[in-house]
């Protein structure tokens, strides 16, 4: 049914969602024009969390920008660190004299922390989405598991949220003793816990029917609107940078990519909210597998200095004083989709330009399209299913 | 009397009936039911969320998140406040019923934090717009630090007098004088123009 048919007398009400609203995941403002229960237009208003992070990048040295990348996406700070550091390494590699080689152990630790962070980030996504549609308990289960990942990270680098752990040339600290055992133990209990979590909410008919067929995005639309990451894969597009343009250690790991295929059954459509939700859960499973694989590849720590495989960090202090001139764009697969950094260097120790491309931005771009004609109560479901994080939009 | 239930501790009359001044009683009630406004803007909001989660469980302190300012006693400003957002923070604070308290959580809300020096869009300290009672340092503060700040606030709430004479007590973290006195502020103070 079209909007015009549903709104015969054309009377509309303007409704402001946000900037303070518990379901907008931060300070996103959405101006909804509705007729009764049906959304006619929906306009996101951004900028309530614009912290000028890109501008700060032009003021400080190359390595000092790493903590700010944490703040670009704080739910998966490790992946954000990794994206920037890979971009800088790619810039350094444009000149053979300044190229750095990250030791194998460093690469392994990077993949390990990135995948663990993907788990904890998707946990927030699925938990918060369940909370938005009215189920509070799954959220508590998800947060309880996230705390355990935070414990591991805290032992690793001393922070629970903004890690500043992945650095240019490797990682900041080596794994602590017993880290592998602790991570394995966490993964074992986590898999058992996920079975319970799925019983609690994913297989629940109420939840499934609430999300089925809501705001479906077809594969062609998803590509046209530039969706990335789980939102793109939820629409059935088989594309994952970890597999298709692999970086770091991912080339050796044979990443399996889950895609949306109308998981909600006959009531659903490919690319609806439930597909996006299930794709995230499947990605969590894949991340668990990748962590296990990586632990198998992990070489023992270095016993002597300058060990080419056992070290965790390559020294880059000399190169960063005078990096090569030029520009690079490096794309990585973060939990919210493609996170890419475009760097311009004029050969000094301060970047000329740092541009950051994030997944939530394109997800917010499609809002006004998918929200047309849905029910007002489904707006929060849609926002939850796209898993936006506001500083990624505003930066 | 041979009624043995009378002799058990906790059952005696003087243990069940308490006498208190009305003011003290109201303060006791307020202290133990600090409902907070779910106001998370940035990274610190995730820690606020985890503080409400099963491990730290601030519910046991009588703190329950509220989505609307009308039902909240306490506003925890968790995260960066930009110039665009600052006016909204003030509006939210004005919508809260008195007495109301404000906790500023994290370096950003305290002073602009990592954005204070270079950023052109971040407000350096939420206390320019609303009176702050407790400042919690950290980027982000751990949930334990948040709970510690709340305990400090509870001391303050206990001293609040609904009927009697109100005194404005000095701020809890020294070195940070909030412009409007704080402490369940009754008279809406005039807002300074934000420096652009
Ligand atoms: S204080 Fe730190 S963690 Fe908190 S909002 Fe600011 S940048 Fe984020």
XYZ file of C-alpha atoms and ligand atoms in Angstrom:
599
model
C 0.000 0.000 0.000
C 1.319 3.457 -0.755
C 1.542 6.248 1.745
C -0.913 8.323 -0.230
C -3.526 5.573 0.006
C -2.973 5.278 3.730
C -3.138 8.981 4.387
C -6.236 10.079 2.513
C -6.607 13.519 4.055
C -2.897 14.236 4.095
C -2.775 15.336 7.725
C 0.650 14.726 9.112
C 2.320 15.085 12.443
C 5.969 15.904 12.896
C 7.692 13.924 15.566
C 11.190 14.543 16.846
C 13.084 11.444 17.847
C 16.184 12.491 19.640
C 18.754 13.852 20.037
C 18.048 12.423 23.446
C 16.227 9.173 22.920
C 17.182 5.866 24.488
C 16.766 3.924 21.245
C 18.813 6.096 18.930
C 22.106 4.690 20.262
C 23.589 8.031 21.111
C 22.636 11.465 19.978
C 21.022 10.936 16.614
C 18.026 13.078 15.826
C 15.417 11.744 13.461
C 12.577 13.957 12.315
C 9.664 11.697 11.537
C 6.584 12.934 9.735
C 3.804 10.523 10.382
C 0.181 10.009 9.677
C -1.193 8.184 12.641
C 0.947 5.124 12.949
C 2.569 5.238 9.534
C 5.837 6.988 8.810
C 5.574 9.295 5.815
C 9.035 10.824 5.773
C 12.034 10.378 7.979
C 14.987 12.741 7.980
C 18.055 12.044 10.075
C 19.759 15.124 11.511
C 23.406 14.605 12.280
C 26.124 16.558 13.955
C 25.199 16.396 17.622
C 28.380 14.480 18.246
C 30.654 16.095 15.702
C 33.942 16.193 17.583
C 36.116 17.280 14.647
C 38.254 14.180 14.864
C 39.404 14.482 11.259
C 40.569 18.034 11.891
C 42.484 16.905 14.962
C 44.290 14.464 12.677
C 45.815 17.424 10.875
C 47.206 18.850 14.116
C 49.057 15.971 15.721
C 51.771 13.474 14.819
C 51.005 10.252 12.983
C 51.156 7.889 15.994
C 49.350 10.308 18.320
C 46.195 10.018 16.252
C 45.707 6.367 17.225
C 43.833 7.187 20.483
C 41.404 9.345 18.509
C 40.569 6.422 16.243
C 39.289 4.699 19.396
C 36.775 7.497 19.748
C 35.611 7.218 16.140
C 34.084 3.872 16.951
C 34.275 3.068 20.620
C 32.272 -0.131 20.470
C 34.985 -1.770 18.371
C 38.028 0.335 19.178
C 40.534 -2.387 18.283
C 39.231 -2.570 14.720
C 39.314 1.198 14.466
C 42.932 1.263 15.635
C 43.766 -1.452 13.161
C 42.217 0.399 10.227
C 44.302 3.517 10.841
C 47.523 1.642 11.552
C 47.176 -0.430 8.388
C 46.634 2.750 6.405
C 49.789 4.335 7.819
C 51.737 1.149 7.162
C 50.456 1.184 3.602
C 51.641 4.765 3.264
C 55.085 3.833 4.560
C 55.196 0.897 2.140
C 54.901 3.243 -0.860
C 58.631 3.869 -0.395
C 60.842 0.785 -0.098
C 63.192 2.641 2.252
C 60.561 3.204 4.887
C 58.464 0.022 4.555
C 57.770 -1.839 7.789
C 57.197 -5.539 8.258
C 54.977 -6.432 11.190
C 56.295 -9.567 12.921
C 54.134 -12.678 12.622
C 53.269 -12.710 16.317
C 52.163 -9.103 16.050
C 49.908 -9.972 13.097
C 48.394 -12.869 15.030
C 47.667 -10.708 18.065
C 46.071 -8.103 15.807
C 43.678 -10.607 14.284
C 42.955 -12.056 17.710
C 42.017 -8.743 19.289
C 40.116 -7.611 16.209
C 37.966 -10.739 16.211
C 37.414 -10.622 19.974
C 36.340 -7.028 19.605
C 34.041 -7.987 16.749
C 32.386 -10.463 19.101
C 31.893 -7.871 21.815
C 30.694 -5.265 19.333
C 28.119 -7.563 17.746
C 26.996 -8.535 21.238
C 26.097 -4.920 21.906
C 24.400 -4.729 18.513
C 22.164 -7.774 18.940
C 21.538 -7.093 22.631
C 20.597 -3.479 22.020
C 18.370 -4.412 19.110
C 16.526 -6.915 21.282
C 16.201 -4.240 23.947
C 14.826 -1.762 21.424
C 12.033 -4.103 20.449
C 11.219 -4.666 24.082
C 13.178 -7.675 25.320
C 15.447 -6.510 28.126
C 16.831 -9.856 29.339
C 18.909 -10.792 26.241
C 20.649 -7.457 26.561
C 21.819 -8.350 30.061
C 23.130 -11.700 28.838
C 25.012 -9.972 26.032
C 26.509 -7.405 28.390
C 27.594 -10.147 30.790
C 29.565 -11.778 27.967
C 30.979 -8.451 26.852
C 32.379 -7.948 30.324
C 34.435 -11.105 29.892
C 35.969 -9.810 26.658
C 36.663 -6.545 28.440
C 38.479 -8.465 31.160
C 40.807 -9.990 28.588
C 41.453 -6.614 26.981
C 42.008 -4.991 30.314
C 44.729 -7.473 31.164
C 46.180 -6.906 27.718
C 46.322 -3.123 27.669
C 44.791 -1.715 30.834
C 41.629 -0.278 29.312
C 38.082 -1.529 29.071
C 36.771 0.544 26.193
C 39.263 2.786 24.432
C 42.232 0.509 24.036
C 44.880 2.323 21.991
C 46.448 -1.105 21.679
C 47.155 -1.681 17.993
C 49.982 0.638 17.030
C 51.753 1.431 13.803
C 54.108 -1.490 13.241
C 52.409 -4.013 15.499
C 50.715 -3.910 18.873
C 51.644 -1.990 22.004
C 52.238 -4.910 24.369
C 52.846 -8.614 24.048
C 50.183 -11.080 25.136
C 50.312 -11.719 28.863
C 51.208 -15.177 30.142
C 48.261 -17.581 29.989
C 46.470 -15.331 27.533
C 45.898 -18.168 25.059
C 44.437 -20.404 27.755
C 42.206 -17.640 29.016
C 40.952 -16.780 25.555
C 40.266 -20.450 24.803
C 38.392 -20.822 28.064
C 36.357 -17.727 27.274
C 35.519 -19.003 23.787
C 34.402 -22.378 25.138
C 32.005 -20.949 27.648
C 30.929 -18.263 25.203
C 29.760 -20.834 22.667
C 27.656 -22.555 25.319
C 26.264 -19.195 26.355
C 25.344 -18.301 22.778
C 23.206 -21.425 22.536
C 21.284 -20.148 25.541
C 21.105 -16.675 24.082
C 19.643 -18.001 20.838
C 17.093 -20.064 22.711
C 16.130 -16.982 24.622
C 15.602 -14.556 21.775
C 16.604 -15.643 18.254
C 14.231 -18.565 18.109
C 11.481 -16.650 19.844
C 8.490 -16.364 17.541
C 7.484 -12.991 18.913
C 10.864 -11.482 18.199
C 11.109 -13.094 14.780
C 7.692 -11.942 13.674
C 8.395 -8.462 14.999
C 11.468 -8.168 12.779
C 10.399 -10.198 9.744
C 9.672 -8.213 6.592
C 10.408 -4.923 8.327
C 12.382 -2.564 6.104
C 13.753 -5.056 3.600
C 16.673 -3.856 1.494
C 17.240 -5.733 -1.743
C 20.743 -6.635 -2.860
C 20.705 -4.098 -5.692
C 19.486 -1.349 -3.360
C 22.078 -2.191 -0.760
C 24.850 -1.844 -3.323
C 23.368 1.321 -4.782
C 23.111 2.996 -1.373
C 26.612 1.961 -0.408
C 25.728 -0.224 2.535
C 28.692 -2.105 3.948
C 29.461 -4.887 6.355
C 26.711 -6.934 7.977
C 24.044 -4.603 6.569
C 25.220 -5.411 3.044
C 25.573 -9.113 3.741
C 22.170 -9.156 5.380
C 20.764 -8.255 1.967
C 22.353 -11.335 0.483
C 25.469 -9.790 -1.059
C 28.462 -12.044 -0.580
C 31.209 -9.523 0.096
C 33.669 -9.390 2.924
C 36.944 -7.501 2.765
C 38.614 -10.000 5.057
C 38.177 -12.618 2.350
C 37.954 -10.625 -0.872
C 40.696 -8.079 -0.282
C 42.436 -9.756 2.583
C 44.899 -7.846 4.704
C 47.226 -8.927 7.476
C 46.832 -12.526 8.460
C 43.325 -12.964 7.082
C 44.642 -14.359 3.783
C 45.756 -17.507 5.602
C 42.563 -17.969 7.560
C 39.885 -18.819 4.953
C 37.141 -16.574 6.293
C 33.637 -17.936 5.771
C 31.091 -15.253 4.997
C 27.479 -15.628 6.158
C 24.851 -13.862 4.048
C 21.190 -13.128 4.601
C 18.805 -15.636 3.036
C 15.412 -14.894 4.491
C 16.017 -16.482 7.864
C 12.584 -15.491 9.105
C 10.884 -18.116 6.962
C 7.842 -17.549 4.855
C 6.881 -14.297 6.566
C 10.238 -12.690 5.904
C 12.020 -11.142 2.986
C 15.703 -11.212 2.119
C 17.403 -8.251 3.721
C 14.841 -7.505 6.401
C 15.684 -6.619 9.982
C 15.771 -10.231 11.054
C 18.309 -11.122 8.350
C 20.623 -8.352 9.456
C 20.283 -9.559 13.028
C 20.992 -13.203 12.207
C 23.966 -12.330 10.012
C 25.540 -10.647 13.034
C 25.013 -13.751 15.146
C 26.559 -15.925 12.440
C 29.503 -13.553 12.223
C 30.030 -13.969 15.949
C 30.314 -17.713 15.383
C 32.751 -17.155 12.565
C 34.837 -14.852 14.761
C 35.008 -17.514 17.443
C 36.345 -19.927 14.844
C 38.857 -17.375 13.554
C 40.135 -16.746 17.095
C 40.725 -20.469 17.540
C 42.536 -20.706 14.189
C 44.694 -17.716 15.027
C 45.691 -19.151 18.386
C 46.976 -22.203 16.511
C 49.133 -20.001 14.273
C 50.515 -17.908 17.144
C 54.311 -18.263 17.257
C 56.040 -18.348 20.664
C 57.251 -15.011 22.029
C 60.689 -13.767 21.020
C 63.589 -14.821 23.192
C 66.153 -12.504 21.669
C 65.820 -9.002 20.296
C 64.963 -8.489 16.607
C 63.367 -11.894 16.265
C 61.527 -11.669 12.895
C 58.530 -13.790 13.935
C 58.275 -13.752 17.723
C 58.313 -9.979 18.189
C 55.112 -8.032 18.520
C 56.135 -4.639 17.247
C 58.378 -3.276 14.531
C 60.184 -0.025 15.291
C 58.751 2.780 13.168
C 59.916 5.878 15.031
C 62.475 6.744 12.333
C 60.052 6.346 9.417
C 57.287 8.368 11.041
C 59.498 11.452 11.354
C 59.742 11.619 7.586
C 57.131 9.438 5.901
C 56.974 9.329 2.094
C 54.870 11.925 0.309
C 51.676 10.710 -1.245
C 48.185 9.500 -0.486
C 46.708 6.109 0.342
C 43.297 4.701 1.009
C 43.152 1.520 3.030
C 39.937 -0.405 3.629
C 39.311 -2.871 6.431
C 36.328 -4.849 7.597
C 35.187 -3.495 10.946
C 32.085 -4.849 12.728
C 29.993 -2.031 11.306
C 31.328 -2.627 7.842
C 34.035 -1.102 5.814
C 36.234 1.254 7.788
C 38.715 2.988 5.558
C 41.272 5.702 6.122
C 42.348 8.057 3.398
C 45.653 9.649 4.315
C 47.523 12.422 2.579
C 51.106 12.968 3.576
C 53.267 15.928 2.664
C 56.383 14.256 3.999
C 56.272 15.794 7.478
C 55.580 14.183 10.822
C 52.043 15.576 10.868
C 49.417 14.244 8.422
C 48.204 16.675 5.794
C 44.743 15.138 5.771
C 43.085 12.259 7.582
C 39.759 11.162 6.185
C 37.802 8.368 7.694
C 35.109 6.386 5.936
C 32.771 4.442 8.173
C 29.910 2.018 7.866
C 27.310 3.779 9.999
C 27.374 6.820 7.748
C 26.046 4.974 4.718
C 23.602 3.065 6.933
C 22.165 6.377 8.119
C 21.929 7.462 4.499
C 19.387 4.795 3.635
C 17.108 5.559 6.597
C 14.804 7.927 4.775
C 14.288 5.342 2.071
C 13.589 2.249 4.162
C 11.497 4.015 6.768
C 8.882 5.287 4.334
C 5.649 3.455 4.956
C 6.640 1.449 8.003
C 4.921 1.717 11.351
C 6.162 4.192 13.882
C 6.931 1.447 16.382
C 9.222 -0.188 13.848
C 11.483 2.845 13.558
C 13.508 1.756 16.579
C 13.723 -1.772 15.210
C 15.191 -0.463 11.983
C 17.690 1.769 13.766
C 18.706 -1.175 15.937
C 19.041 -3.543 13.015
C 21.417 -1.236 11.150
C 23.578 -1.048 14.284
C 24.675 2.539 13.986
C 27.128 4.196 16.316
C 26.696 7.936 16.224
C 30.322 9.164 16.358
C 30.953 7.051 13.293
C 28.414 9.188 11.474
C 29.452 12.537 12.913
C 33.111 11.901 13.689
C 5.152 -11.444 78.055
C 5.957 -14.870 76.747
C 5.471 -14.150 73.091
C 8.818 -15.328 71.745
C 8.396 -13.489 68.458
C 8.712 -10.283 70.431
C 12.203 -11.148 71.544
C 13.750 -12.027 68.253
C 16.033 -9.315 66.964
C 14.334 -7.292 64.297
C 10.887 -7.934 65.692
C 11.001 -5.664 68.700
C 9.003 -2.516 68.531
C 11.958 -0.196 68.868
C 13.610 -1.909 65.923
C 10.618 -1.613 63.674
C 9.491 1.866 64.434
C 11.795 4.748 63.767
C 11.372 8.350 64.541
C 12.807 10.920 62.208
C 12.260 14.459 61.187
C 10.234 14.689 57.976
C 13.160 16.262 56.208
C 15.508 13.458 57.163
C 12.975 10.875 56.136
C 12.498 12.465 52.728
C 16.247 12.700 52.250
C 16.595 9.044 53.163
C 14.021 8.139 50.542
C 15.661 10.255 47.896
C 19.083 8.878 48.639
C 17.954 5.319 48.125
C 16.011 5.840 44.944
C 18.164 7.951 42.682
C 16.564 7.307 39.319
C 18.890 8.438 36.602
C 18.250 9.827 33.182
C 19.577 7.556 30.474
C 21.621 10.222 28.825
C 24.550 8.706 26.992
C 26.133 10.689 24.231
C 29.444 9.038 23.495
C 31.984 6.461 24.633
C 31.332 6.974 28.344
C 27.744 5.975 27.658
C 28.884 2.436 26.968
C 30.470 2.288 30.405
C 27.290 3.721 31.897
C 25.402 0.960 30.109
C 27.773 -1.665 31.474
C 27.443 -0.202 34.945
C 23.744 -0.959 34.624
C 24.593 -4.476 33.436
C 24.730 -7.607 35.515
C 28.239 -7.278 36.897
C 28.138 -3.796 38.383
C 24.372 -3.678 38.695
C 23.648 -0.171 39.895
C 20.027 -1.248 40.332
C 20.989 -2.514 43.758
C 21.674 1.097 44.780
C 18.145 1.994 43.826
C 19.315 3.502 40.550
C 17.029 2.660 37.693
C 17.418 4.195 34.244
C 14.621 6.431 33.088
C 14.068 7.422 29.515
C 12.371 10.722 30.244
C 13.752 13.578 32.308
C 10.405 14.073 34.048
C 10.924 10.907 36.043
C 14.594 11.325 36.787
C 16.325 12.739 39.872
C 19.814 12.446 38.562
C 21.339 13.267 35.229
C 24.534 11.426 34.448
C 26.160 13.322 31.616
C 28.128 10.505 30.033
C 30.115 11.598 27.053
C 31.170 14.475 24.895
C 28.890 17.504 24.716
C 29.242 19.507 21.542
C 28.112 23.091 21.066
C 25.179 21.813 19.027
C 24.119 19.505 21.857
C 24.729 21.882 24.765
C 21.411 23.683 24.539
C 19.585 20.356 24.545
C 21.384 19.333 27.714
C 20.151 22.485 29.343
C 16.592 21.798 28.139
C 16.714 18.295 29.527
C 17.971 19.576 32.843
C 15.198 22.148 32.985
C 12.640 19.435 32.335
C 13.750 17.427 35.339
C 11.714 17.921 38.493
C 13.380 19.412 41.536
C 15.402 18.487 43.433
C 17.762 17.402 40.725
C 21.385 16.440 40.641
C 23.962 16.233 37.911
C 26.951 13.915 37.692
C 29.493 14.692 35.039
C 31.052 11.434 33.916
C 34.339 11.375 32.057
C 36.902 13.898 30.992
C 34.813 15.134 28.083
C 31.898 16.201 30.239
C 34.286 17.566 32.877
C 36.518 19.644 30.678
C 36.444 18.601 27.034
C 38.935 15.805 27.635
C 40.952 14.753 24.603
C 39.063 17.245 22.468
C 39.626 20.314 24.610
C 42.704 21.547 22.802
C 42.136 21.097 19.093
C 38.466 20.578 18.555
C 36.383 23.520 17.344
C 33.045 21.917 18.144
C 33.318 20.446 21.638
C 32.095 22.237 24.741
C 34.848 22.317 27.318
C 32.918 21.182 30.329
C 29.194 20.666 30.726
C 29.268 22.841 33.870
C 29.027 25.885 31.607
C 25.410 24.927 30.980
C 24.162 22.949 33.981
C 25.278 22.929 37.617
C 27.358 19.838 38.286
C 27.486 18.131 41.669
C 30.071 15.431 41.186
C 32.836 15.179 38.623
C 34.203 11.751 37.769
C 37.557 11.780 36.000
C 38.618 9.152 33.495
C 38.425 8.473 29.797
C 36.187 6.567 30.245
C 35.810 6.148 34.026
C 35.445 2.559 35.125
C 32.011 1.561 36.396
C 33.572 1.356 39.877
C 34.543 4.997 39.568
C 31.002 5.852 38.562
C 29.639 4.006 41.577
C 32.140 5.809 43.781
C 30.932 9.109 42.382
C 27.354 8.113 43.055
C 28.223 7.253 46.649
C 29.742 10.710 47.002
C 26.556 12.162 45.588
C 24.472 10.198 48.062
C 26.252 11.948 50.922
C 25.118 15.138 49.362
C 21.557 14.001 48.807
C 21.385 12.977 52.457
C 22.086 16.559 53.466
C 19.392 17.955 51.199
C 16.525 19.511 53.109
C 13.152 19.698 51.405
C 11.429 21.825 54.044
C 14.225 23.278 56.118
C 16.935 25.740 55.242
C 19.033 24.707 52.281
C 22.714 25.267 52.256
C 24.766 24.960 49.139
C 27.675 22.756 50.005
C 31.028 23.085 48.302
C 31.751 20.826 45.389
C 32.963 17.347 45.936
C 35.912 17.266 43.615
C 38.075 20.174 44.660
C 39.459 22.541 42.095
C 36.319 22.537 39.992
C 33.992 25.318 41.071
C 30.778 25.011 39.142
C 29.324 28.392 38.274
C 25.879 27.952 39.798
C 26.446 26.315 43.139
C 24.838 22.977 42.295
C 23.154 20.886 44.943
C 19.610 20.242 43.783
C 19.669 23.733 42.364
C 16.251 25.349 42.796
C 16.509 28.641 40.940
C 17.320 28.189 37.268
C 20.470 30.215 36.800
C 21.140 32.334 33.767
C 23.116 30.594 31.079
C 26.295 32.119 29.884
C 26.580 32.481 26.161
C 28.734 29.652 24.867
C 32.030 30.897 23.547
C 32.114 30.091 19.875
S 35.883 11.102 28.288
Fe 36.894 9.731 26.825
S 35.624 7.902 26.821
Fe 34.386 9.544 27.725
S 33.228 10.452 26.046
Fe 35.127 11.607 26.246
S 36.542 10.635 24.812
Fe 34.866 9.205 25.159
